[in-house]
């Protein structure tokens, strides 16, 4: 885990908690529970992109929601925003070092979901059960 300001490792206590006593995992689940955040981060894992390219990579998201989520993810330091000057200036978004580090647990979660969650539109009862689970 690193801090946003200095990119230095954070010293971990015995139980990962924030200064206010809330577990760190609560903050992680809060981030992932916001619709579209994980998909936007996965879209940027493919490389830097402008707004329209991200929208293409995340089907179904509205322009308004994408703009909101990009601001939010930029504010917490998971993505960077780079405005290219010129006559046709474009804003490009990319994963920050913190965003790239977040891809590791996100990829593990993706693999787990592929193996253990039913496909969209099917119920859990449609899935084979594993004895002892």
Short mmCIF file of C-alpha atoms in Angstrom, two decimals:
data_model
loop_
_atom_site.label_atom_id
_atom_site.label_comp_id
_atom_site.label_asym_id
_atom_site.label_seq_id
_atom_site.Cartn_x
_atom_site.Cartn_y
_atom_site.Cartn_z
CA UNK A 1 0.00 0.00 0.00
CA UNK A 2 1.33 3.45 -0.80
CA UNK A 3 0.41 6.98 0.08
CA UNK A 4 -0.83 9.29 -2.63
CA UNK A 5 1.54 12.16 -1.83
CA UNK A 6 4.91 10.42 -1.71
CA UNK A 7 4.43 6.97 -3.24
CA UNK A 8 6.18 5.46 -0.25
CA UNK A 9 4.98 2.28 1.46
CA UNK A 10 2.56 2.86 4.30
CA UNK A 11 3.43 1.16 7.57
CA UNK A 12 0.75 -1.38 8.31
CA UNK A 13 -0.59 -2.03 11.76
CA UNK A 14 -1.55 -5.51 12.90
CA UNK A 15 -5.05 -4.95 11.47
CA UNK A 16 -5.29 -2.71 8.39
CA UNK A 17 -7.39 0.25 9.49
CA UNK A 18 -7.64 3.89 8.60
CA UNK A 19 -6.97 6.65 11.09
CA UNK A 20 -10.65 6.81 12.04
CA UNK A 21 -10.75 3.12 12.94
CA UNK A 22 -12.63 1.92 9.83
CA UNK A 23 -11.15 -1.21 8.27
CA UNK A 24 -9.20 -0.62 5.08
CA UNK A 25 -11.22 -3.32 3.36
CA UNK A 26 -14.34 -1.20 3.90
CA UNK A 27 -12.75 1.58 1.84
CA UNK A 28 -11.82 -0.90 -0.89
CA UNK A 29 -15.34 -2.32 -1.06
CA UNK A 30 -16.77 1.20 -1.04
CA UNK A 31 -14.68 1.99 -4.10
CA UNK A 32 -15.71 -1.19 -5.92
CA UNK A 33 -19.36 -0.93 -4.91
CA UNK A 34 -19.78 2.28 -6.88
CA UNK A 35 -21.17 1.24 -10.20
CA UNK A 36 -18.77 1.55 -13.15
CA UNK A 37 -15.56 2.16 -11.16
CA UNK A 38 -14.11 -1.31 -11.74
CA UNK A 39 -15.10 -1.30 -15.40
CA UNK A 40 -13.52 2.12 -15.97
CA UNK A 41 -10.29 0.97 -14.34
CA UNK A 42 -10.29 -2.20 -16.44
CA UNK A 43 -10.93 -0.08 -19.56
CA UNK A 44 -7.89 2.06 -18.76
CA UNK A 45 -5.83 -1.07 -18.17
CA UNK A 46 -5.86 -1.38 -21.97
CA UNK A 47 -3.99 1.94 -22.15
CA UNK A 48 -4.56 5.69 -21.96
CA UNK A 49 -7.76 6.88 -23.60
CA UNK A 50 -9.83 9.95 -24.18
CA UNK A 51 -13.42 10.29 -23.00
CA UNK A 52 -14.98 8.80 -26.15
CA UNK A 53 -12.63 5.82 -26.14
CA UNK A 54 -13.43 5.06 -22.50
CA UNK A 55 -17.15 5.30 -23.26
CA UNK A 56 -16.67 2.76 -26.08
CA UNK A 57 -14.78 0.44 -23.73
CA UNK A 58 -17.52 0.67 -21.06
CA UNK A 59 -20.80 -0.01 -22.88
CA UNK A 60 -23.94 1.30 -21.22
CA UNK A 61 -22.42 4.15 -19.20
CA UNK A 62 -23.89 7.59 -19.76
CA UNK A 63 -21.71 10.59 -20.56
CA UNK A 64 -22.76 12.25 -17.33
CA UNK A 65 -21.92 9.22 -15.18
CA UNK A 66 -18.60 8.67 -16.95
CA UNK A 67 -17.60 12.30 -16.37
CA UNK A 68 -18.57 12.00 -12.69
CA UNK A 69 -16.66 8.74 -12.18
CA UNK A 70 -13.58 10.06 -14.00
CA UNK A 71 -13.53 13.10 -11.69
CA UNK A 72 -13.96 10.85 -8.66
CA UNK A 73 -11.23 8.39 -9.69
CA UNK A 74 -8.89 11.29 -10.51
CA UNK A 75 -9.56 12.91 -7.12
CA UNK A 76 -8.57 9.76 -5.23
CA UNK A 77 -5.47 9.29 -7.36
CA UNK A 78 -6.29 6.13 -9.30
CA UNK A 79 -6.24 7.82 -12.69
CA UNK A 80 -4.42 10.80 -14.16
CA UNK A 81 -5.79 13.44 -16.48
CA UNK A 82 -3.57 14.93 -19.17
CA UNK A 83 -4.77 17.77 -21.39
CA UNK A 84 -2.88 18.02 -24.66
CA UNK A 85 -2.69 21.67 -25.71
CA UNK A 86 -3.34 22.80 -29.24
CA UNK A 87 -6.14 23.68 -31.58
CA UNK A 88 -7.91 20.41 -30.96
CA UNK A 89 -6.99 19.88 -27.32
CA UNK A 90 -7.90 16.48 -25.98
CA UNK A 91 -8.04 15.21 -22.46
CA UNK A 92 -6.46 11.78 -22.04
CA UNK A 93 -6.95 9.58 -19.01
CA UNK A 94 -4.55 6.91 -17.80
CA UNK A 95 -4.03 4.75 -14.76
CA UNK A 96 -1.74 6.29 -12.16
CA UNK A 97 0.78 4.14 -10.32
CA UNK A 98 -1.91 3.59 -7.68
CA UNK A 99 -4.42 2.62 -10.35
CA UNK A 100 -1.99 0.13 -11.87
CA UNK A 101 -1.39 -1.38 -8.42
CA UNK A 102 -5.17 -1.74 -8.02
CA UNK A 103 -5.28 -3.90 -11.15
CA UNK A 104 -3.69 -6.78 -9.26
CA UNK A 105 -6.58 -7.36 -6.82
CA UNK A 106 -9.07 -6.37 -9.51
CA UNK A 107 -7.71 -9.08 -11.83
CA UNK A 108 -7.91 -11.67 -9.06
CA UNK A 109 -11.51 -10.62 -8.39
CA UNK A 110 -12.27 -10.90 -12.11
CA UNK A 111 -10.86 -14.44 -12.26
CA UNK A 112 -12.77 -15.45 -9.13
CA UNK A 113 -16.02 -14.06 -10.61
CA UNK A 114 -15.45 -15.96 -13.86
CA UNK A 115 -15.01 -19.21 -11.91
CA UNK A 116 -17.58 -18.82 -9.14
CA UNK A 117 -20.43 -16.50 -10.11
CA UNK A 118 -23.28 -17.47 -12.39
CA UNK A 119 -23.46 -15.75 -15.77
CA UNK A 120 -25.70 -12.70 -16.00
CA UNK A 121 -29.33 -13.67 -16.27
CA UNK A 122 -28.96 -17.06 -14.61
CA UNK A 123 -29.64 -17.92 -11.01
CA UNK A 124 -27.25 -19.50 -8.55
CA UNK A 125 -29.42 -22.63 -8.61
CA UNK A 126 -28.43 -23.14 -12.28
CA UNK A 127 -24.80 -23.64 -11.29
CA UNK A 128 -23.32 -26.99 -10.32
CA UNK A 129 -22.53 -27.28 -6.64
CA UNK A 130 -19.21 -28.34 -5.24
CA UNK A 131 -19.38 -30.70 -2.26
CA UNK A 132 -18.13 -29.13 0.94
CA UNK A 133 -18.51 -25.54 -0.24
#
